[in-house]
CSV table of N, CA and C in Angstrom, one decimal:
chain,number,residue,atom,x,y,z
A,1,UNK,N,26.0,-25.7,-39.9
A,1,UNK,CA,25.1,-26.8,-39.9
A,1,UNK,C,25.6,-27.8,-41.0
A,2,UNK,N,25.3,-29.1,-40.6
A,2,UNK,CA,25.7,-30.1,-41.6
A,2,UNK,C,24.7,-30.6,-42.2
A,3,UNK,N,24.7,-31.0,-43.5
A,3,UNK,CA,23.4,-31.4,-44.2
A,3,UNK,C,23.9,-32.8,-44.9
A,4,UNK,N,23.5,-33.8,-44.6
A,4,UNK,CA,23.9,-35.0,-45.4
A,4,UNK,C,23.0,-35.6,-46.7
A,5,UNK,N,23.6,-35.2,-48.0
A,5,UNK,CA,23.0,-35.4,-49.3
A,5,UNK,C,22.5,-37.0,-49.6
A,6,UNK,N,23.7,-37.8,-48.9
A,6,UNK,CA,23.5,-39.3,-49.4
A,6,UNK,C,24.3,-39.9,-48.5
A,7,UNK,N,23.7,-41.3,-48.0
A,7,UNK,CA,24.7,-41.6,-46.9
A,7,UNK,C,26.0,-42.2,-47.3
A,8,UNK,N,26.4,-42.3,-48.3
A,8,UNK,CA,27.4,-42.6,-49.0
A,8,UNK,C,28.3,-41.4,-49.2
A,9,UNK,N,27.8,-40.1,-49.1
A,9,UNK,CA,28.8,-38.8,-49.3
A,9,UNK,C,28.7,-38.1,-48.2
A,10,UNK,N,29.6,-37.9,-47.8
A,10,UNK,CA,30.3,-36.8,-46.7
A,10,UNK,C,29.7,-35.4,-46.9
A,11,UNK,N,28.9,-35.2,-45.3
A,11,UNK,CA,28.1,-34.2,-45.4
A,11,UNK,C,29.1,-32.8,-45.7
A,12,UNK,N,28.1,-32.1,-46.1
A,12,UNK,CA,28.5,-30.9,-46.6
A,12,UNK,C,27.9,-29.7,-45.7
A,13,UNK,N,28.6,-28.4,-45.8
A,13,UNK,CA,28.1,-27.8,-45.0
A,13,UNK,C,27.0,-26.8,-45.6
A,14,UNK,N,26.0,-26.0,-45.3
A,14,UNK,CA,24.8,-25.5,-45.9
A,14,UNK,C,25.4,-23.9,-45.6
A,15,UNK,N,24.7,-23.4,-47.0
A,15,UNK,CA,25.0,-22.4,-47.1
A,15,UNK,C,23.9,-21.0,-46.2
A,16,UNK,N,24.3,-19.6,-45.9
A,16,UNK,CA,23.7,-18.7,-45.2
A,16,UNK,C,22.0,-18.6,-45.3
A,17,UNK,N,21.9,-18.9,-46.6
A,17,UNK,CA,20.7,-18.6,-47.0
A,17,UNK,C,19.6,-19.9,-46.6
A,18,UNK,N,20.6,-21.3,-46.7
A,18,UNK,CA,19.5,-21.9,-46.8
A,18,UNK,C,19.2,-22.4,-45.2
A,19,UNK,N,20.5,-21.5,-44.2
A,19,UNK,CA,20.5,-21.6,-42.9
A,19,UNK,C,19.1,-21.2,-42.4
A,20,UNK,N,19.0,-19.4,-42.7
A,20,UNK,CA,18.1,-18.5,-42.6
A,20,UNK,C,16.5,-19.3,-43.1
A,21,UNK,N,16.7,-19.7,-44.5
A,21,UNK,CA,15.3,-20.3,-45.0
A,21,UNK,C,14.4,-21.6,-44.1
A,22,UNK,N,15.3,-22.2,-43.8
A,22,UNK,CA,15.2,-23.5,-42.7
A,22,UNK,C,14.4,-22.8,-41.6
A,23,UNK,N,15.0,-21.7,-41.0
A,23,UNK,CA,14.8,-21.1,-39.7
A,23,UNK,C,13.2,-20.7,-39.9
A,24,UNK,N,12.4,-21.2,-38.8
A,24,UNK,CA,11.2,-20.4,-38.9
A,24,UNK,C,11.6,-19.3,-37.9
A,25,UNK,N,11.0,-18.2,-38.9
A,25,UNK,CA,11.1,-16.8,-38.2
A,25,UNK,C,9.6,-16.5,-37.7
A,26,UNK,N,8.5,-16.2,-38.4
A,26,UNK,CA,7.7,-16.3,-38.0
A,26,UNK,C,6.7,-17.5,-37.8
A,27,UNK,N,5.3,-16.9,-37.0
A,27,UNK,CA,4.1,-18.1,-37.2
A,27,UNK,C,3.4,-18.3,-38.2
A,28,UNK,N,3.8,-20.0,-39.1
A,28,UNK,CA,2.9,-19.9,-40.1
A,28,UNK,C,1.3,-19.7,-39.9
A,29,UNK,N,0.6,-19.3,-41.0
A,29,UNK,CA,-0.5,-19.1,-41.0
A,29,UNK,C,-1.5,-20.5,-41.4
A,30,UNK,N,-2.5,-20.6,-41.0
A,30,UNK,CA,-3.5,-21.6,-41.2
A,30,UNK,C,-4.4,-20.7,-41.8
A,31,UNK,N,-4.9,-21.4,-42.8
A,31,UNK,CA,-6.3,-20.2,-43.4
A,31,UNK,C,-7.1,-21.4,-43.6
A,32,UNK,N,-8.8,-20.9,-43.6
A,32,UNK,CA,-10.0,-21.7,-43.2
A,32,UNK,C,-11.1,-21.0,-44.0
A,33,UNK,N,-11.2,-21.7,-44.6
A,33,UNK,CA,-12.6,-20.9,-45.5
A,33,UNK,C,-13.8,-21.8,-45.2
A,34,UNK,N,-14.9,-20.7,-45.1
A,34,UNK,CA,-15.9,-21.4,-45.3
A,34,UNK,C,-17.3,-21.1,-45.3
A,35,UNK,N,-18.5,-21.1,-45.7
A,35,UNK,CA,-19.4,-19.8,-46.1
A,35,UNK,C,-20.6,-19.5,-45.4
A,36,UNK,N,-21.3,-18.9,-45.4
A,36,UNK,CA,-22.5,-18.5,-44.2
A,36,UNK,C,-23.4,-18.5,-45.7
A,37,UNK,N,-22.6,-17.4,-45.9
A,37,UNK,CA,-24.3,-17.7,-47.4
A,37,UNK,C,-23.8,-17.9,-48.8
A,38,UNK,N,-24.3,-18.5,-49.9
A,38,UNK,CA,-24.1,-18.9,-51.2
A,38,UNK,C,-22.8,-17.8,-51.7
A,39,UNK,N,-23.0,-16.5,-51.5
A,39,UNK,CA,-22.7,-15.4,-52.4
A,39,UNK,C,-21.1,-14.6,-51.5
A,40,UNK,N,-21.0,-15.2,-50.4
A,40,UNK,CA,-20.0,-14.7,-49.6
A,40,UNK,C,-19.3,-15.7,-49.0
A,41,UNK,N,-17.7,-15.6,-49.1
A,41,UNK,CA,-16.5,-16.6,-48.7
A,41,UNK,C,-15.9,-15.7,-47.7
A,42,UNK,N,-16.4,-16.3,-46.2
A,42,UNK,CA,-15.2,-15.4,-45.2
A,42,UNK,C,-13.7,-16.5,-44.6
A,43,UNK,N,-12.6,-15.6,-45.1
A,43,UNK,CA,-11.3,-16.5,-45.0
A,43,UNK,C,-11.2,-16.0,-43.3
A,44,UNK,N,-10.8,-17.5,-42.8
A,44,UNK,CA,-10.1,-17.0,-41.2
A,44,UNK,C,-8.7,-17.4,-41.4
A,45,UNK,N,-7.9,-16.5,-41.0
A,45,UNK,CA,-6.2,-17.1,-40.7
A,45,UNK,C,-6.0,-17.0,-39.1
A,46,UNK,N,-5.9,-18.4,-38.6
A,46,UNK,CA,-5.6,-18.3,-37.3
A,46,UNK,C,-3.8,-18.6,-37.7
A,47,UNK,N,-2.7,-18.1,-36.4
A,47,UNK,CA,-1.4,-18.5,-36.5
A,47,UNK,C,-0.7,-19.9,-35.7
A,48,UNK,N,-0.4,-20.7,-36.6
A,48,UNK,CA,0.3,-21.7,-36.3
A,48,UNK,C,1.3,-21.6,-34.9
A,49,UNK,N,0.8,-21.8,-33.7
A,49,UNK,CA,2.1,-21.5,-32.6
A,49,UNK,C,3.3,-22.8,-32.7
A,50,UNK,N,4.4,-22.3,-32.7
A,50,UNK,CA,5.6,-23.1,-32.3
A,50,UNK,C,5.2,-23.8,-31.0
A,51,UNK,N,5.4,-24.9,-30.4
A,51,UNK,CA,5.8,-25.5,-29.5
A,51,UNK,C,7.2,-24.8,-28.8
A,52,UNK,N,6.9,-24.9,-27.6
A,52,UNK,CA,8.0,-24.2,-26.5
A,52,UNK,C,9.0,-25.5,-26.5
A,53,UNK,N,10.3,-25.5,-26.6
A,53,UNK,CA,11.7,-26.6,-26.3
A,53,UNK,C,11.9,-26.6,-24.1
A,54,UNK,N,11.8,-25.4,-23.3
A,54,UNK,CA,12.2,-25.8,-22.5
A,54,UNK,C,13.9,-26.2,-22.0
A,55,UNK,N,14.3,-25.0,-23.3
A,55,UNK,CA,15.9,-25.9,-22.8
A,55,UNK,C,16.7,-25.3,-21.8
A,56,UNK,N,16.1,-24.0,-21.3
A,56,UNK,CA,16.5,-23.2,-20.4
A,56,UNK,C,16.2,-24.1,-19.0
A,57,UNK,N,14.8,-24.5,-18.8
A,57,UNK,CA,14.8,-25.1,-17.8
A,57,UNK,C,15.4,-26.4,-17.0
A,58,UNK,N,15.8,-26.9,-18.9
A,58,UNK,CA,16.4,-28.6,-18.8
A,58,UNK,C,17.5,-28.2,-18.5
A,59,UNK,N,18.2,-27.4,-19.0
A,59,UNK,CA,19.6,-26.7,-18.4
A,59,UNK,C,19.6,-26.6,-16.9
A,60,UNK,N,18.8,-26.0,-16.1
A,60,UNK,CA,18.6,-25.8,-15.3
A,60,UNK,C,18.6,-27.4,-14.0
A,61,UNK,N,17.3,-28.2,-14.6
A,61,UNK,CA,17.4,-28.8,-14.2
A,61,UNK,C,18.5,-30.3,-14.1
A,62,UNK,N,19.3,-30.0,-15.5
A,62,UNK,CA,20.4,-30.9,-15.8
A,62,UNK,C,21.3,-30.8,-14.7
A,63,UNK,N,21.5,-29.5,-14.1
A,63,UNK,CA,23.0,-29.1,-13.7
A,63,UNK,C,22.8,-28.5,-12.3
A,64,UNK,N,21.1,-28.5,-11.5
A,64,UNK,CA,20.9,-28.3,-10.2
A,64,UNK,C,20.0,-29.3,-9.7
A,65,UNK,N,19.5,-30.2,-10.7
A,65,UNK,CA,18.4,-31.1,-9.8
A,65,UNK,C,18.9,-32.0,-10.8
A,66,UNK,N,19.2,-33.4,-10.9
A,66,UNK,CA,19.0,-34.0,-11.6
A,66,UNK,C,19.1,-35.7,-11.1
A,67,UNK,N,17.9,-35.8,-10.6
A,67,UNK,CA,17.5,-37.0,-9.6
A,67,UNK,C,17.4,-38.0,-10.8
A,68,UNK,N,18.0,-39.5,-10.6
A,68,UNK,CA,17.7,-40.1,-11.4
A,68,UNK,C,17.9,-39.9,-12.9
A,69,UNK,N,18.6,-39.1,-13.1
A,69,UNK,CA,18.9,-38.5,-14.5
A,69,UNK,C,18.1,-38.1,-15.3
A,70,UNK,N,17.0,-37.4,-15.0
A,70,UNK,CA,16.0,-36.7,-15.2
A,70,UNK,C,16.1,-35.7,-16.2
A,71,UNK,N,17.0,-34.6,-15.6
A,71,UNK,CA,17.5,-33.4,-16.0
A,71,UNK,C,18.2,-33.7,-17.5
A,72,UNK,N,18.7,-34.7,-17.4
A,72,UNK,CA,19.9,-35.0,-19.1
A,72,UNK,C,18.7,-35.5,-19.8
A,73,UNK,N,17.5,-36.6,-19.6
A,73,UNK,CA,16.8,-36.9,-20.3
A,73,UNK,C,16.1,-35.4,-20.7
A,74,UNK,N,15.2,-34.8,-20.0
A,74,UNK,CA,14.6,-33.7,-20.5
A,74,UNK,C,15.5,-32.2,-21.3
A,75,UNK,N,17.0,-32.8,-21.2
A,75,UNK,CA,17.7,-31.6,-21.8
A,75,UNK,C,17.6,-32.5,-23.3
A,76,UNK,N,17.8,-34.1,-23.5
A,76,UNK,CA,18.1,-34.4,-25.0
A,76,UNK,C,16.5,-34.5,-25.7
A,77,UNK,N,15.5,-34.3,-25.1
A,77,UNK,CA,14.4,-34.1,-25.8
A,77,UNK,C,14.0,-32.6,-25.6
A,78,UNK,N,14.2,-31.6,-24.9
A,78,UNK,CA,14.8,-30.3,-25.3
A,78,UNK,C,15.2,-29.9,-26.0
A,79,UNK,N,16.3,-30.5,-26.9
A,79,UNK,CA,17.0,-30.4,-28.0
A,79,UNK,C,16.7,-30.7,-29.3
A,80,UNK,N,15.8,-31.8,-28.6
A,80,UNK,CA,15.2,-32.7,-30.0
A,80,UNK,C,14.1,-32.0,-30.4
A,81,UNK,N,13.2,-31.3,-29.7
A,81,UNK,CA,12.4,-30.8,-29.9
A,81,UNK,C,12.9,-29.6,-30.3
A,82,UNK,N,13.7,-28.7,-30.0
A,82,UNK,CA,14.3,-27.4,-30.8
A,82,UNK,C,14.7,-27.6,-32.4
A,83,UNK,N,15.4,-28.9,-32.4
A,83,UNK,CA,15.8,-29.3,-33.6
A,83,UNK,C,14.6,-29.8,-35.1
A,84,UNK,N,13.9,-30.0,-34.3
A,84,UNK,CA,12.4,-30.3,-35.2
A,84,UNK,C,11.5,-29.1,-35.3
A,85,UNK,N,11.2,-28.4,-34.1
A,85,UNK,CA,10.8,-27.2,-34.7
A,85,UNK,C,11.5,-26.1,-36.3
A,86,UNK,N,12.9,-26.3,-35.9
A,86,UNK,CA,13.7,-26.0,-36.7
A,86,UNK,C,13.9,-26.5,-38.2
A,87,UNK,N,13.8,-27.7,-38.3
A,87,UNK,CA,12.9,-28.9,-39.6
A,87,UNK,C,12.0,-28.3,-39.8
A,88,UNK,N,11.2,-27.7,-39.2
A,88,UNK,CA,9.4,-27.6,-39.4
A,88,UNK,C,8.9,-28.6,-39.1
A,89,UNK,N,9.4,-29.0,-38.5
A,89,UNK,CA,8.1,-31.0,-38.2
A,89,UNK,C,7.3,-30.4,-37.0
A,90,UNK,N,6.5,-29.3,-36.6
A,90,UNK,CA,6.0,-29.3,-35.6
A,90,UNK,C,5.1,-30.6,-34.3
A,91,UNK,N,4.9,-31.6,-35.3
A,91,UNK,CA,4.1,-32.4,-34.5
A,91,UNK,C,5.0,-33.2,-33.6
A,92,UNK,N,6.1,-33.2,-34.5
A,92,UNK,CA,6.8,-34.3,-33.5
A,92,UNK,C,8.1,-33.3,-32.1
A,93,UNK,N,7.9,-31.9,-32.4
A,93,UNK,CA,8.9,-31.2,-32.1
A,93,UNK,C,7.5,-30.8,-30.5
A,94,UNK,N,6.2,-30.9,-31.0
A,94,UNK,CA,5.1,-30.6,-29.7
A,94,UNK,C,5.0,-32.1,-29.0
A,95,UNK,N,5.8,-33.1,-29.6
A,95,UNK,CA,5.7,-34.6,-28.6
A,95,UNK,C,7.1,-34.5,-28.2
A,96,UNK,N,8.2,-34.5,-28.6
A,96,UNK,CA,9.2,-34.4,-27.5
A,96,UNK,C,9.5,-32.8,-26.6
A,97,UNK,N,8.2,-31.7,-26.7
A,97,UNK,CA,8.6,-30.6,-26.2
A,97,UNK,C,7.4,-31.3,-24.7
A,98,UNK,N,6.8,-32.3,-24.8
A,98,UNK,CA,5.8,-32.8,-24.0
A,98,UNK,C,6.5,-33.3,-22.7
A,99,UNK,N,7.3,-34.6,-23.6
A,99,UNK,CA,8.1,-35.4,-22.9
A,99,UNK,C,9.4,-34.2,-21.8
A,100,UNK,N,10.1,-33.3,-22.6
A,100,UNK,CA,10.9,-32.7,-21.8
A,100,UNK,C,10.4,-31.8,-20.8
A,101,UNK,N,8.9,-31.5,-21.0
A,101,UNK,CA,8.0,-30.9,-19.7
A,101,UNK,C,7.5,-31.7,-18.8
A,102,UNK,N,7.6,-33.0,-19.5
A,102,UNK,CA,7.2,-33.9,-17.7
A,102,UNK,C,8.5,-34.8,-17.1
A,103,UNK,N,9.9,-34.3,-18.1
A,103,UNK,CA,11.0,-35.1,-17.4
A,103,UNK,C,11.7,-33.3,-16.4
A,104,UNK,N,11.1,-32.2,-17.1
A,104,UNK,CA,11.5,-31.1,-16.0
A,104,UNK,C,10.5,-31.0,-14.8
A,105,UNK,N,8.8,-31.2,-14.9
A,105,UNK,CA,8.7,-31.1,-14.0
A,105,UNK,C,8.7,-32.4,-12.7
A,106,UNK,N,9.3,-33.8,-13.5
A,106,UNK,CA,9.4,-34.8,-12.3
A,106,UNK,C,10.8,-34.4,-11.8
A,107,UNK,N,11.6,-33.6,-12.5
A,107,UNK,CA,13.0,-33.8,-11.4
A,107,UNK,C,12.6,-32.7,-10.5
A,108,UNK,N,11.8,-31.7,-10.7
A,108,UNK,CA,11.5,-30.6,-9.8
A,108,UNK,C,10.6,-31.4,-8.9
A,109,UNK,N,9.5,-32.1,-8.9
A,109,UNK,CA,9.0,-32.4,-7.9
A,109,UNK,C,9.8,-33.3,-6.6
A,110,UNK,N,10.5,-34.2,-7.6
A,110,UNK,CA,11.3,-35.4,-6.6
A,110,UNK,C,12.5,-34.5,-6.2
A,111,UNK,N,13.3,-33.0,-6.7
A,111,UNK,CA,14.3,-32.2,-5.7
A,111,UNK,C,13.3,-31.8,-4.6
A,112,UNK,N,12.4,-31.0,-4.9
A,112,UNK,CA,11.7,-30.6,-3.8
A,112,UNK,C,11.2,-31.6,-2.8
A,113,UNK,N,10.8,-32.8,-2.9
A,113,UNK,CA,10.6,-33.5,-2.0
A,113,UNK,C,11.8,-34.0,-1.5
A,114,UNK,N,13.2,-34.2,-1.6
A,114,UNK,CA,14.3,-34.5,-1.0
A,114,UNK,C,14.6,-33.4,-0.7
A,115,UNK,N,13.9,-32.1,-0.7
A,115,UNK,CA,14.7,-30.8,0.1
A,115,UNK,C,13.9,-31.0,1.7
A,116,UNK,N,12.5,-31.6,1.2
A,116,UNK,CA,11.5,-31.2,2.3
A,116,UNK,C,11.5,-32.2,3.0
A,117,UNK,N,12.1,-33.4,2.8
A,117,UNK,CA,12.1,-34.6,3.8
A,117,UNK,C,13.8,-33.9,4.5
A,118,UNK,N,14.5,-33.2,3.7
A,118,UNK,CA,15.9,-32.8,4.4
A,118,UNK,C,15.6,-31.9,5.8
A,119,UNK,N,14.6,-30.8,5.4
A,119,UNK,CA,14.3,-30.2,6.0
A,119,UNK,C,13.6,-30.6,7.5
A,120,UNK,N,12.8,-31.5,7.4
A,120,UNK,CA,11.9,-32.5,8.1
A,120,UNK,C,12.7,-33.0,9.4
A,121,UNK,N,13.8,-33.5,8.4
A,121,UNK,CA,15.1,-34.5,9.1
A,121,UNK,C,15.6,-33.3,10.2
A,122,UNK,N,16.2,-32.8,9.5
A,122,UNK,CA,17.1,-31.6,10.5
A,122,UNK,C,16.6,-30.6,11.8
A,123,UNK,N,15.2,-30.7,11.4
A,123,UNK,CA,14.2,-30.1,12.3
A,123,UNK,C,14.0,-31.1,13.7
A,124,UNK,N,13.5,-32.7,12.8
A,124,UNK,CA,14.0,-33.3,14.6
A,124,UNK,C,15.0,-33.1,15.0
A,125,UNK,N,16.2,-33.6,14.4
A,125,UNK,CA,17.2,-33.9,15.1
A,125,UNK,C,17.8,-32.6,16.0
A,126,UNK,N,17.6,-30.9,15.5
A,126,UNK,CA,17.4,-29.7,16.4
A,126,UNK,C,16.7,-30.1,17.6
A,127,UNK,N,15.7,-30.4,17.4
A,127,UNK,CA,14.3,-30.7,18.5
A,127,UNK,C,15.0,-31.9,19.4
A,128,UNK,N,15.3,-32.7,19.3
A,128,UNK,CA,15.7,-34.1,19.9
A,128,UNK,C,17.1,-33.6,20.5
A,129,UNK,N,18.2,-33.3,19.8
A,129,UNK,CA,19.2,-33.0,20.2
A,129,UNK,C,19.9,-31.6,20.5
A,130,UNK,N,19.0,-30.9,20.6
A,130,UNK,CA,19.4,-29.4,20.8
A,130,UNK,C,20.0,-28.8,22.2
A,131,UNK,N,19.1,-29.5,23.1
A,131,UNK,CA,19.6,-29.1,24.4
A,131,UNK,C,20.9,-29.5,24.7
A,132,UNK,N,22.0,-30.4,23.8
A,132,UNK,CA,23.0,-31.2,23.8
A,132,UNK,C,24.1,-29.9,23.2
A,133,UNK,N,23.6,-29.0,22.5
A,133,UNK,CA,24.6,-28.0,21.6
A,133,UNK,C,24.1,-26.8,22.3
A,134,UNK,N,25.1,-26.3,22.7
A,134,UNK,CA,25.1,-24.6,23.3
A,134,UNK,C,25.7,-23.7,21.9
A,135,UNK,N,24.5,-22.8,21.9
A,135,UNK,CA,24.6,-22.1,20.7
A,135,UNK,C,25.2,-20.8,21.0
């Protein structure tokens, strides 16, 4: 990984540890206090979830459906969003994990509708012109 100190000095590369420290491993914790009666503090720790990146599917969608270039948009906000999780910036890593779930599921809807209008197509033209082909 490359870490740039100053934009005037040539990034340097980061060392194992501070690779690993960067990396969230686990879900952070949120803790919530707050009291029922004067004499008692009950703490809740609910777990911080990661936002999902989707890059499996942008992959997917990049390189088997990619109507309108759909599939490349929702792969570079796939990434973007992996890469911010990876920062810790969760909020902005849960708005471009948003964006690459509605640029995967519009190239999936618009292939499936150019499969089903294909489908459509080929069915008349069977129908219309069939008795013309001896099978």
């Amino acid at each position: 990984m490359i870490k740039a100190h100053c934009f005037l000095r040539w990034p340097t590369l980061l060392h194992k540890e501070e690779i690993l420290s960067a990396r969230p491993s686990a879900p952070q914790l949120q803790e919530m206090q707050y009291n029922r009666d004067p004499d008692t503090v009950v703490t809740i720790v609910n777990p911080v979830e990661h936002p999902r990146d989707y890059v499996v599917w942008s992959i997917c969608s990049f390189f088997h459906a990619n109507p309108f270039c759909l599939g490349l948009a929702a792969l570079i906000f796939s990434f973007k969003a992996r890469d911010m999780k990876v920062m810790g910036d969760l909020q902005r890593a849960r708005g471009y994990s948003k964006w690459a779930l509605r640029f995967n599921r519009a190239a999936l809807i618009i292939l499936s509708l150019i499969i089903l209008c294909y489908v459509i197509y080929l069915s008349i033209v069977v129908f219309r012109f069939g008795r013309y082909f001896h099978w």
